[in-house]
């Protein structure tokens, strides 16, 4: 149990911090992006930035599934629940994600839409079984980690011959987004900051394996895959510093207690049996990224809510003052955004980075904004 | 209590609340007398008025009100009835340092609610009130149609009297004051959430609903006017309580994470549910802001009391124009302890 020996953990963390400080050269900068929102959360929640030397800077990446969901997809879901026969099953975080014109699922629910917050995919199946005269739609989002459970759910529905059940599929692919950030960092003309290394996601990598990142090699960037304990993160940062110092750019696996090179082959098979890659998928803050989203294959069309209800994506303009795109590339910081903390807060998010606690702006608001006006005092 | 003659006895074991039980007629009278008066048993209710008269003391009195809509209504360590009495008593005493005297209780019941559950809950309220030495002296019952309420809602109002010279208020904290908590945080919220979502954390965790007036009394004896603010960190947890005090008193707080008492089970459950234990609701716990020179004496008094044996001094009030509640993490970094945003939590009080 992680709380078994907190004191010892603290001592080890201090040791890792000293090692990072000793090995990071004062002559150069180390800019590392942690892709995954879970990692952003760990860094902010435990104040790990305070333990790094000034030359090491963490850039919070786009790896929070709610955050990267574009306005148009939220709008599609809202149009779905306008139909009185539809029950939409969602994970709680999605409720506040901003659609266009100040709309959200949370507001739609308050106005009478039948939206149920679920804790697992199984809940959605049960709801469909109990309400055979309603159309039950599961709002599926997430990276490779949550795709297999969606596949399992559809298999269940198939076996039970549920005719009133479908999935609004918004699953996205991690490697494509990484490639986009590293390879064409200039989308939306925000400029780019050189990224010196990537902290690779833990849970996603359990499914897709370290092999999936080996392309990053071509960009000459080190990648270290790591877990979700603060100590994992400190260790990963130390490994990245060492790779940079030694001029290496390898895919290293700090999280070998869970992640293999091949990943979970059965889960990969299940995904490729049921889903196919979309040509383009929009990411909030990053724009349209080729081959970065999944949809159900033709053979599963009856479970595809987009087909079933003829949903169409309407392009909508995002708030031009929102700097998410620049923040996700490390060009700007949350405090540089004019809306940060006045119009845009976790209660009233305007952009993607403020939506869930894993987003860069939300993490900075909830945990780190004291650094914008810091004056340290002993507790 | 005077004997009432009804055509048939209320079938508490098998019966359900029906609309007629709230319609002002004989059925309602029967419900009120044989269920509530029986459970709360005191001379005021026995006189059968719609209101009760009581003597007024000199000095200052306090009054507070709260509604309880918790779901589920029964959970390890208590039920909504205990909460409705203890919660309001704690608001009276914990927020003001007052001695609680009287309560009112108002019930909104959904048609079809089990009489046996209602009786158990009323019994718990009577028991909690007797333990705290207060009387429930007036009340109200409404029955609403099925679907118009979720089972049972209870509102209670409490009145108490303040000791001379004590002025506890949320805007009283001063720079340098210490922050004391009376015990481990998050037990109540996690117990109820685990019950709701059928999570396997119940083992050993029980809700900590308890009246705090006795603990407060020993603290007041030890610290006197050195105690500036007392709050019970219910909804929104310690984070909400300290942010509110920081805002009202115009200062900031610095806490040390490693000293804040959180049970391993609660920490593990929070990890799984993606919650921060400092956002989780508590019952039967209090936070006190105490002048530095009396903090040690107050802490010692708390530790000597059964409800404060895990008490801890977790930080202090500092000058801060931004009124941040800031925390040194157990890894040596710093972060803000922010209000909970949104509503990920089920109703728990
Ligand atoms: S603060 Fe809000 S509006 Fe500004 S970049 Fe962040 S999410 Fe966008």
XYZ file of C-alpha atoms and ligand atoms in Angstrom:
736
model
C 0.000 0.000 0.000
C 1.384 3.333 -1.052
C 0.836 4.981 2.297
C 2.702 2.235 4.114
C 5.888 4.168 4.447
C 5.343 7.778 3.571
C 8.317 9.000 5.472
C 10.677 6.771 3.542
C 9.107 7.905 0.264
C 9.787 11.521 1.165
C 13.445 10.744 1.863
C 13.858 8.878 -1.448
C 12.183 11.748 -3.297
C 14.630 14.215 -1.772
C 17.477 11.929 -2.858
C 16.165 11.845 -6.447
C 15.760 15.625 -6.393
C 19.392 15.989 -5.346
C 20.503 13.627 -8.110
C 18.550 15.589 -10.729
C 20.025 18.861 -9.476
C 23.538 17.406 -9.537
C 23.273 15.893 -13.008
C 21.338 18.628 -14.807
C 23.837 20.997 -16.343
C 23.414 24.675 -15.541
C 24.571 25.429 -19.087
C 21.482 24.160 -20.849
C 17.722 23.820 -20.557
C 15.732 20.627 -20.176
C 12.130 20.951 -21.382
C 10.180 17.762 -20.861
C 6.567 17.209 -21.780
C 4.529 14.836 -19.678
C 1.938 13.722 -22.193
C -0.535 12.203 -19.800
C -2.987 14.197 -17.679
C -2.529 11.735 -14.827
C 1.120 12.724 -14.743
C 0.242 16.429 -14.813
C -1.951 15.785 -11.811
C 0.802 13.955 -9.904
C 3.318 16.729 -10.566
C 0.941 19.484 -9.458
C -0.655 17.691 -6.560
C 2.670 16.861 -4.919
C 4.361 20.124 -5.844
C 7.135 18.250 -7.661
C 8.081 21.331 -9.705
C 9.505 22.865 -6.539
C 11.930 19.980 -6.318
C 13.439 20.518 -9.768
C 16.319 22.852 -10.622
C 15.366 25.969 -12.622
C 16.901 24.516 -15.765
C 14.408 21.617 -15.787
C 10.912 22.613 -16.863
C 7.864 20.407 -17.259
C 5.416 21.166 -20.069
C 1.946 19.805 -19.504
C 0.795 17.866 -22.532
C -2.623 17.122 -24.003
C -3.160 13.723 -22.426
C -6.464 14.299 -20.684
C -9.320 12.793 -22.686
C -11.980 15.251 -21.515
C -9.707 18.210 -22.175
C -8.957 17.336 -25.771
C -12.556 16.654 -26.743
C -13.538 19.456 -29.147
C -16.608 21.648 -28.842
C -18.161 20.010 -31.895
C -18.248 16.570 -30.244
C -19.880 17.987 -27.097
C -22.427 19.703 -29.346
C -23.166 16.384 -31.022
C -23.831 14.779 -27.655
C -26.091 17.678 -26.670
C -28.050 17.322 -29.918
C -28.460 13.647 -29.059
C -30.068 14.290 -25.681
C -32.478 16.755 -27.259
C -34.272 13.612 -28.405
C -36.700 12.577 -25.669
C -36.152 8.848 -26.270
C -32.412 9.012 -25.571
C -30.665 8.205 -22.295
C -27.035 9.309 -22.465
C -24.574 7.557 -20.136
C -21.433 9.565 -19.369
C -18.498 9.703 -17.007
C -18.920 12.577 -14.545
C -16.005 14.682 -15.791
C -17.713 15.214 -19.127
C -20.658 17.039 -17.620
C -18.899 20.385 -17.430
C -16.970 20.220 -20.700
C -17.920 23.338 -22.642
C -19.929 23.035 -25.851
C -20.641 26.012 -28.077
C -22.676 29.018 -26.919
C -22.086 28.288 -23.255
C -23.837 24.941 -23.451
C -22.766 21.809 -21.596
C -24.232 18.429 -20.735
C -24.634 19.634 -17.180
C -26.882 22.442 -18.359
C -28.785 20.102 -20.673
C -29.419 17.803 -17.706
C -30.716 20.686 -15.627
C -33.086 21.512 -18.500
C -34.508 17.991 -18.377
C -32.304 15.830 -20.616
C -31.924 12.255 -19.397
C -28.191 12.013 -18.726
C -26.933 9.380 -16.297
C -23.521 9.516 -14.706
C -22.013 6.041 -14.729
C -18.960 4.586 -13.062
C -18.346 1.689 -15.418
C -19.331 0.528 -18.869
C -21.374 -2.221 -17.237
C -23.718 0.363 -15.687
C -24.644 1.511 -19.186
C -25.505 -2.028 -20.291
C -27.731 -2.465 -17.240
C -29.539 0.776 -17.954
C -30.189 -0.398 -21.521
C -31.546 -3.716 -20.284
C -33.893 -2.039 -17.849
C -35.214 0.497 -20.344
C -35.934 -1.486 -23.518
C -38.210 1.245 -24.892
C -35.485 3.920 -24.697
C -32.348 4.492 -26.774
C -29.348 4.166 -24.478
C -26.123 5.755 -25.716
C -22.752 5.458 -24.017
C -20.464 8.475 -24.459
C -17.131 6.711 -24.957
C -13.983 8.772 -24.533
C -10.388 8.161 -23.685
C -7.059 6.962 -24.917
C -6.040 3.351 -25.528
C -6.678 2.516 -21.872
C -10.433 2.939 -22.077
C -10.929 1.531 -25.564
C -10.788 -2.172 -24.545
C -13.586 -1.747 -21.951
C -15.713 -0.113 -24.655
C -15.035 -3.086 -26.926
C -15.978 -5.515 -24.165
C -19.180 -3.572 -23.581
C -20.148 -3.802 -27.237
C -19.464 -7.556 -27.177
C -21.816 -7.816 -24.178
C -24.502 -5.862 -25.970
C -24.055 -8.068 -29.023
C -24.383 -11.242 -26.975
C -27.451 -9.966 -25.173
C -28.905 -8.803 -28.482
C -29.562 -5.343 -27.118
C -31.267 -3.396 -29.864
C -31.532 -0.137 -27.960
C -27.864 0.330 -27.180
C -25.156 2.269 -29.005
C -21.842 4.018 -28.422
C -20.836 7.578 -29.286
C -17.193 6.837 -29.984
C -14.546 9.451 -29.219
C -11.564 7.230 -28.550
C -8.244 8.748 -29.546
C -4.708 7.505 -30.137
C -1.711 8.610 -28.103
C 1.159 8.068 -30.561
C -0.511 10.137 -33.316
C -0.947 13.085 -30.994
C 2.660 12.849 -29.797
C 3.825 12.713 -33.359
C 1.769 15.757 -34.201
C 3.196 17.777 -31.318
C 6.764 16.805 -32.049
C 6.565 16.761 -35.823
C 4.444 19.791 -36.709
C 4.521 21.928 -33.651
C 3.302 24.984 -35.445
C -0.414 24.297 -35.828
C -2.509 27.455 -35.308
C 0.610 29.606 -35.764
C 1.487 29.584 -32.116
C 5.139 28.897 -32.666
C 6.905 26.137 -30.852
C 9.170 25.431 -27.962
C 11.791 22.806 -28.455
C 10.829 19.779 -26.404
C 13.849 17.887 -25.151
C 12.094 14.746 -24.019
C 8.789 13.079 -23.316
C 7.409 11.389 -20.240
C 5.345 8.581 -21.730
C 1.985 7.579 -20.273
C 1.799 4.621 -17.907
C -1.642 3.097 -18.281
C -1.829 3.626 -22.031
C 1.521 1.906 -22.427
C 0.296 -1.163 -20.570
C -2.015 -1.661 -23.563
C 0.071 -0.467 -26.506
C 3.561 -1.387 -25.221
C 6.753 0.636 -25.512
C 7.058 -0.424 -29.135
C 4.407 2.085 -30.096
C 6.725 4.978 -29.218
C 9.754 3.827 -31.074
C 8.852 6.158 -33.953
C 9.739 9.056 -31.661
C 13.301 7.904 -32.079
C 13.204 9.443 -35.519
C 12.714 12.890 -34.011
C 15.728 12.467 -31.794
C 13.746 12.783 -28.565
C 14.189 10.650 -25.509
C 11.059 9.010 -24.104
C 10.705 7.535 -20.620
C 7.506 5.655 -19.790
C 6.572 5.876 -16.156
C 3.936 5.152 -13.525
C 1.774 7.390 -11.380
C 3.571 7.544 -8.059
C 5.463 10.759 -7.370
C 8.622 8.694 -7.050
C 8.057 7.198 -10.518
C 7.865 10.696 -11.933
C 11.054 11.893 -10.219
C 12.868 8.790 -11.413
C 11.634 9.336 -14.988
C 12.829 12.946 -14.973
C 16.267 11.807 -13.803
C 16.367 9.237 -16.633
C 15.436 11.913 -19.181
C 18.154 14.258 -17.886
C 20.667 11.456 -18.285
C 19.549 10.673 -21.846
C 19.848 14.333 -22.806
C 23.283 14.613 -21.182
C 24.501 11.517 -22.963
C 22.990 12.537 -26.290
C 20.754 9.463 -26.359
C 17.177 9.416 -27.597
C 15.796 6.060 -26.617
C 12.482 4.718 -25.442
C 13.150 3.721 -21.849
C 10.723 1.983 -19.542
C 10.778 3.073 -15.915
C 7.396 1.377 -15.397
C 8.606 -2.140 -16.165
C 6.529 -3.494 -13.280
C 3.516 -3.038 -15.555
C 4.599 -2.184 -19.100
C 6.183 -4.523 -21.665
C 7.556 -3.827 -25.132
C 4.709 -5.662 -26.838
C 1.882 -4.446 -24.622
C -1.370 -6.321 -24.139
C -1.775 -8.188 -27.410
C -5.274 -9.441 -26.678
C -6.515 -5.938 -25.997
C -4.792 -4.677 -29.154
C -6.480 -7.428 -31.151
C -9.872 -6.594 -29.680
C -9.407 -2.927 -30.597
C -8.380 -3.647 -34.167
C -11.210 -6.161 -34.639
C -13.849 -3.643 -33.734
C -12.477 -0.184 -34.503
C -10.845 1.504 -37.434
C -8.772 4.671 -37.580
C -10.492 7.872 -38.708
C -8.746 9.932 -41.368
C -8.948 13.047 -39.222
C -10.076 13.787 -35.702
C -10.237 17.149 -34.017
C -8.404 17.731 -30.737
C -9.249 20.759 -28.692
C -6.190 22.995 -28.632
C -4.314 20.948 -31.245
C -6.641 21.108 -34.235
C -7.311 18.267 -36.671
C -4.775 15.459 -36.376
C -4.625 12.771 -39.058
C -5.137 9.153 -37.984
C -5.662 10.104 -34.350
C -9.197 8.892 -33.599
C -11.134 5.644 -33.747
C -14.590 4.760 -34.998
C -16.553 1.531 -35.081
C -16.099 -0.694 -38.117
C -18.914 -1.152 -40.602
C -19.785 -4.548 -39.110
C -20.691 -2.842 -35.833
C -22.625 0.023 -37.400
C -25.746 -0.831 -35.397
C -23.833 0.064 -32.224
C -22.465 3.302 -33.675
C -24.526 6.227 -32.393
C -23.152 8.492 -35.115
C -24.630 6.232 -37.786
C -27.748 5.331 -35.875
C -28.805 8.920 -35.242
C -27.129 10.452 -38.310
C -25.025 12.777 -36.164
C -22.947 15.316 -38.016
C -20.027 17.325 -36.838
C -20.521 21.080 -37.154
C -17.331 23.066 -37.139
C -17.496 25.675 -34.412
C -15.039 28.416 -33.654
C -13.284 28.174 -30.313
C -12.916 31.247 -28.147
C -10.030 33.114 -29.834
C -8.683 34.380 -26.511
C -8.135 30.828 -25.264
C -4.441 29.957 -25.417
C -4.766 26.199 -24.973
C -2.976 25.398 -28.218
C 0.039 27.469 -27.204
C -0.007 26.128 -23.663
C -0.057 22.515 -24.820
C 3.082 23.208 -26.818
C 4.845 24.922 -23.964
C 4.934 28.269 -25.804
C 2.776 29.930 -23.174
C 1.894 29.254 -19.588
C -1.617 29.331 -18.137
C -1.021 32.668 -16.428
C -0.227 34.192 -19.844
C -3.847 33.689 -20.908
C -5.990 36.772 -20.410
C -8.962 34.662 -19.416
C -7.113 32.592 -16.788
C -8.661 32.955 -13.375
C -11.130 35.681 -14.361
C -13.507 34.386 -17.021
C -12.024 30.911 -17.089
C -11.892 28.850 -13.890
C -12.684 25.188 -13.193
C -16.247 26.256 -12.345
C -16.695 27.994 -15.700
C -14.164 26.505 -18.106
C -13.730 28.258 -21.445
C -10.994 26.127 -22.933
C -9.933 22.532 -22.867
C -7.104 22.889 -20.377
C -9.447 24.082 -17.639
C -11.991 21.269 -17.847
C -10.749 18.378 -15.785
C -8.271 18.385 -12.928
C -5.733 16.845 -15.300
C -5.666 19.812 -17.660
C -2.730 22.219 -17.560
C -4.770 25.332 -16.695
C -6.915 23.548 -14.145
C -3.872 22.021 -12.437
C -2.207 25.408 -12.322
C -5.346 27.029 -10.932
C -6.037 24.351 -8.340
C -2.510 23.615 -7.181
C 0.110 25.954 -8.553
C -1.113 29.514 -9.040
C 0.552 30.709 -5.850
C 3.804 30.534 -7.826
C 2.598 33.470 -9.938
C 2.950 35.638 -6.835
C 5.166 33.585 -4.639
C 6.502 34.559 -1.288
C 7.465 31.512 0.698
C 6.657 31.257 4.375
C 7.239 28.358 6.709
C 4.155 26.343 7.692
C -48.358 11.926 27.100
C -52.139 11.919 27.017
C -53.755 8.838 25.613
C -55.072 9.311 22.095
C -57.774 7.160 20.676
C -57.281 5.998 17.129
C -59.311 3.492 15.235
C -56.378 1.192 14.661
C -52.782 1.098 15.738
C -50.153 2.433 13.335
C -48.656 -0.637 11.646
C -45.057 0.425 12.008
C -43.613 -2.933 11.123
C -45.257 -3.392 7.725
C -46.744 -0.001 6.959
C -45.775 2.795 4.599
C -46.155 6.542 4.755
C -49.162 7.624 2.714
C -50.336 11.031 1.579
C -52.980 11.066 4.332
C -50.154 11.038 6.914
C -49.358 14.598 5.901
C -52.818 15.950 5.287
C -53.496 17.356 8.736
C -56.118 14.795 9.646
C -56.297 11.995 12.108
C -53.686 9.891 10.295
C -51.138 12.660 10.572
C -51.841 13.178 14.212
C -51.381 9.475 14.779
C -48.050 9.458 12.951
C -46.783 12.472 14.860
C -47.801 11.183 18.247
C -47.003 7.535 17.995
C -43.786 7.908 16.081
C -42.133 11.276 16.675
C -43.371 12.193 20.146
C -42.643 8.699 21.299
C -39.067 8.909 20.032
C -38.310 12.451 21.171
C -40.306 12.194 24.424
C -40.316 15.493 26.356
C -42.724 17.780 28.207
C -42.874 20.401 25.485
C -44.090 17.988 22.825
C -46.455 16.323 25.265
C -48.459 19.535 25.481
C -49.323 19.092 21.836
C -48.893 22.668 20.567
C -47.677 23.758 17.160
C -44.996 25.746 18.922
C -43.186 25.546 22.236
C -42.367 28.280 24.724
C -39.114 28.399 26.667
C -37.369 30.822 29.011
C -34.810 33.261 27.604
C -31.502 33.773 29.366
C -29.509 36.955 29.537
C -26.453 37.207 27.345
C -26.066 36.076 23.754
C -27.765 33.196 22.022
C -27.001 31.457 18.751
C -29.301 29.909 16.190
C -28.529 27.755 13.161
C -30.393 25.654 10.630
C -29.442 22.851 8.277
C -31.103 20.387 5.892
C -30.170 16.741 5.532
C -30.720 14.944 2.238
C -28.055 12.263 2.563
C -28.361 9.164 0.442
C -28.134 6.348 1.488
C -29.989 7.130 4.706
C -28.449 4.210 6.584
C -24.684 3.711 6.594
C -22.047 2.095 8.800
C -21.902 4.076 12.018
C -25.184 5.958 11.733
C -28.178 7.159 9.789
C -29.700 10.416 8.597
C -31.374 10.903 11.993
C -28.096 10.960 13.923
C -26.700 13.345 11.323
C -29.664 15.692 11.497
C -29.335 16.102 15.266
C -25.564 15.952 15.652
C -24.905 18.092 12.598
C -27.026 20.961 13.824
C -25.747 20.683 17.382
C -22.234 20.836 15.977
C -23.082 23.935 13.994
C -24.352 25.588 17.167
C -21.440 24.586 19.358
C -18.565 24.162 16.936
C -19.105 27.399 15.107
C -19.911 29.492 18.128
C -18.773 27.630 21.222
C -22.346 27.734 22.521
C -24.171 25.261 24.739
C -27.001 23.763 22.680
C -30.499 23.949 24.243
C -33.330 23.237 21.836
C -33.922 21.828 18.393
C -36.772 21.836 15.925
C -37.151 19.086 13.348
C -39.018 19.203 10.076
C -39.628 16.166 7.884
C -40.391 15.973 4.177
C -41.347 12.376 3.459
C -41.948 10.746 0.099
C -45.153 8.808 -0.152
C -44.409 5.097 0.214
C -41.557 5.488 2.706
C -41.335 2.613 5.173
C -42.746 3.413 8.595
C -40.268 1.051 10.198
C -37.333 3.013 8.735
C -38.929 6.254 9.825
C -39.284 4.915 13.333
C -35.639 3.829 13.457
C -34.527 7.242 12.243
C -36.769 9.083 14.708
C -35.418 6.811 17.451
C -31.848 7.737 16.506
C -32.748 11.417 16.632
C -34.226 11.024 20.100
C -31.167 9.117 21.248
C -28.736 11.666 19.811
C -30.673 14.535 21.396
C -30.725 12.869 24.811
C -26.987 12.127 24.605
C -26.311 15.786 23.905
C -28.740 16.940 26.597
C -30.985 18.908 24.233
C -34.709 18.629 23.543
C -36.502 18.569 20.212
C -39.383 20.842 21.125
C -41.227 21.502 17.893
C -41.494 20.070 14.424
C -43.381 19.629 11.192
C -44.305 16.775 8.872
C -45.058 16.971 5.164
C -45.750 14.048 2.880
C -45.176 14.577 -0.848
C -46.249 12.452 -3.795
C -44.054 9.648 -4.981
C -41.218 10.964 -7.105
C -41.401 14.484 -5.636
C -38.692 13.799 -3.035
C -36.043 11.147 -2.560
C -37.347 9.160 0.427
C -36.838 11.466 3.354
C -35.421 14.939 3.906
C -34.925 16.347 7.399
C -34.345 19.959 8.413
C -33.310 20.857 11.926
C -32.867 24.211 13.616
C -30.898 24.631 16.834
C -30.716 27.267 19.513
C -27.960 27.565 22.113
C -26.509 29.977 24.624
C -23.007 31.436 24.527
C -20.659 31.507 27.496
C -19.643 35.031 28.537
C -16.677 36.548 26.743
C -16.456 33.950 23.977
C -16.590 35.345 20.462
C -15.850 32.694 17.860
C -16.278 33.893 14.346
C -14.974 32.914 10.956
C -13.402 36.372 10.463
C -11.424 36.202 13.717
C -8.267 34.368 12.626
C -5.020 36.310 13.010
C -1.584 35.905 11.483
C 0.454 33.426 13.496
C -2.566 31.466 14.763
C -2.276 27.677 14.713
C -4.607 25.311 12.844
C -5.793 22.336 14.910
C -7.914 19.433 13.666
C -9.614 17.040 16.076
C -8.981 13.793 14.192
C -8.610 11.932 10.913
C -10.250 13.489 7.872
C -12.628 12.061 5.291
C -13.942 9.040 7.230
C -17.608 10.000 6.955
C -17.628 10.977 3.286
C -15.745 7.866 2.199
C -17.946 5.574 4.310
C -21.068 6.928 2.646
C -19.602 6.962 -0.848
C -18.383 3.384 -0.455
C -21.842 2.309 0.647
C -23.441 4.098 -2.289
C -21.145 2.700 -4.908
C -20.677 -0.672 -3.308
C -16.963 -0.204 -3.031
C -15.010 -2.635 -0.923
C -13.747 -0.067 1.569
C -16.326 -0.543 4.261
C -14.107 -2.801 6.322
C -13.367 -1.002 9.539
C -14.555 2.405 8.316
C -17.551 3.872 10.092
C -19.034 7.306 9.895
C -17.836 9.510 12.710
C -21.079 11.361 13.384
C -20.885 12.541 17.000
C -21.929 15.595 19.001
C -18.932 17.818 19.667
C -20.214 20.051 22.448
C -18.293 18.194 25.141
C -15.002 18.332 23.236
C -15.618 22.026 22.600
C -16.259 22.611 26.302
C -12.869 21.172 27.308
C -11.168 23.179 24.565
C -12.812 26.391 25.743
C -11.713 25.647 29.301
C -8.131 25.119 28.114
C -7.904 27.956 25.613
C -10.523 30.539 26.574
C -10.481 33.563 24.309
C -7.332 32.201 22.647
C -9.704 30.145 20.495
C -10.625 32.378 17.562
C -12.571 30.213 15.118
C -14.148 26.792 15.243
C -15.784 25.005 12.340
C -16.924 21.507 11.541
C -15.478 20.686 8.135
C -18.549 19.003 6.604
C -19.290 19.407 2.892
C -16.235 20.501 0.931
C -13.997 19.142 3.695
C -11.042 20.824 5.337
C -10.232 22.619 2.075
C -13.542 24.492 2.000
C -13.400 25.342 5.706
C -9.901 26.796 5.608
C -10.505 28.704 2.380
C -13.594 30.260 3.899
C -11.731 31.288 7.051
C -8.868 32.644 4.920
C -11.291 34.745 2.851
C -13.261 36.047 5.814
C -10.217 36.785 7.951
C -8.132 38.208 5.098
C -5.086 35.983 5.467
C -3.599 32.743 4.167
C -2.729 29.373 5.669
C 0.350 27.166 5.390
C -0.168 23.472 6.144
C 2.115 20.454 6.363
C 0.695 17.450 4.545
C 2.664 14.864 6.509
C 1.003 15.917 9.774
C -2.601 15.976 8.528
C -4.301 12.843 9.893
C -5.859 10.693 7.131
C -6.522 6.978 7.611
C -4.796 4.664 5.114
C -8.175 3.212 4.031
C -9.493 6.699 3.303
C -6.323 7.640 1.443
C -6.528 4.480 -0.665
C -10.221 4.985 -1.455
C -9.562 8.601 -2.430
C -6.770 7.479 -4.708
C -9.104 5.059 -6.452
C -11.996 7.500 -6.761
C -9.751 10.375 -7.823
C -10.647 12.462 -4.787
C -8.602 14.609 -2.469
C -9.159 13.640 1.206
C -9.111 17.346 2.016
C -12.269 17.754 -0.100
C -14.155 14.882 1.492
C -16.905 15.617 4.027
C -16.517 14.978 7.737
C -18.951 14.570 10.587
C -17.980 14.735 14.230
C -14.677 16.484 13.484
C -13.691 20.086 14.059
C -11.084 22.591 12.969
C -9.962 25.223 15.458
C -7.901 28.332 14.783
C -6.104 29.074 18.036
C -3.730 31.807 19.225
C -0.149 30.493 19.194
C 0.384 30.934 22.928
C -2.594 28.739 23.851
C -2.349 26.223 21.000
C -0.335 23.652 22.943
C -2.724 23.681 25.895
C -5.770 23.352 23.630
C -4.154 20.529 21.661
C -3.328 18.672 24.874
C -6.933 19.059 26.071
C -8.208 17.730 22.726
C -5.909 14.725 22.826
C -7.109 13.870 26.313
C -10.728 13.706 25.053
C -12.128 10.586 23.370
C -13.256 12.548 20.286
C -9.896 14.295 19.901
C -7.327 11.575 20.519
C -5.938 11.906 16.982
C -5.901 15.718 17.101
C -3.014 17.456 15.352
C -1.507 20.909 14.829
C -1.313 20.983 11.047
C -0.144 24.495 10.230
C -0.606 28.199 10.787
C -2.174 31.394 9.507
C 0.147 33.670 7.516
C 0.000 37.038 5.844
C -1.153 36.529 2.253
C -2.948 39.082 0.095
C -4.185 36.283 -2.158
C -5.600 34.314 0.771
C -4.140 31.069 -0.470
C -4.365 27.913 1.589
C -0.976 26.446 0.743
C 0.521 23.131 1.715
C 4.022 21.716 1.945
C 3.560 18.255 0.407
C 5.113 15.197 1.965
C 7.594 15.218 -0.915
C 8.802 18.687 -0.068
C 7.024 20.618 -2.853
C 4.267 23.169 -2.400
C 0.752 23.368 -3.664
C -2.516 25.134 -3.140
C -5.365 23.456 -1.300
C -8.213 24.726 -3.453
C -11.980 24.638 -2.930
C -13.586 21.633 -4.494
C -14.858 22.589 -7.921
C -17.856 21.029 -9.543
C -19.922 18.331 -7.969
C -18.281 14.946 -8.287
C -19.447 13.969 -4.854
C -22.760 12.362 -4.066
C -24.902 14.056 -1.450
C -23.437 13.194 1.881
C -25.011 15.379 4.503
S -7.158 29.690 -18.952
Fe -8.969 28.909 -19.976
S -9.171 30.136 -21.784
Fe -7.085 30.425 -21.032
S -5.859 28.885 -22.096
Fe -6.510 27.978 -20.210
S -8.387 26.922 -20.731
Fe -7.998 28.345 -22.390
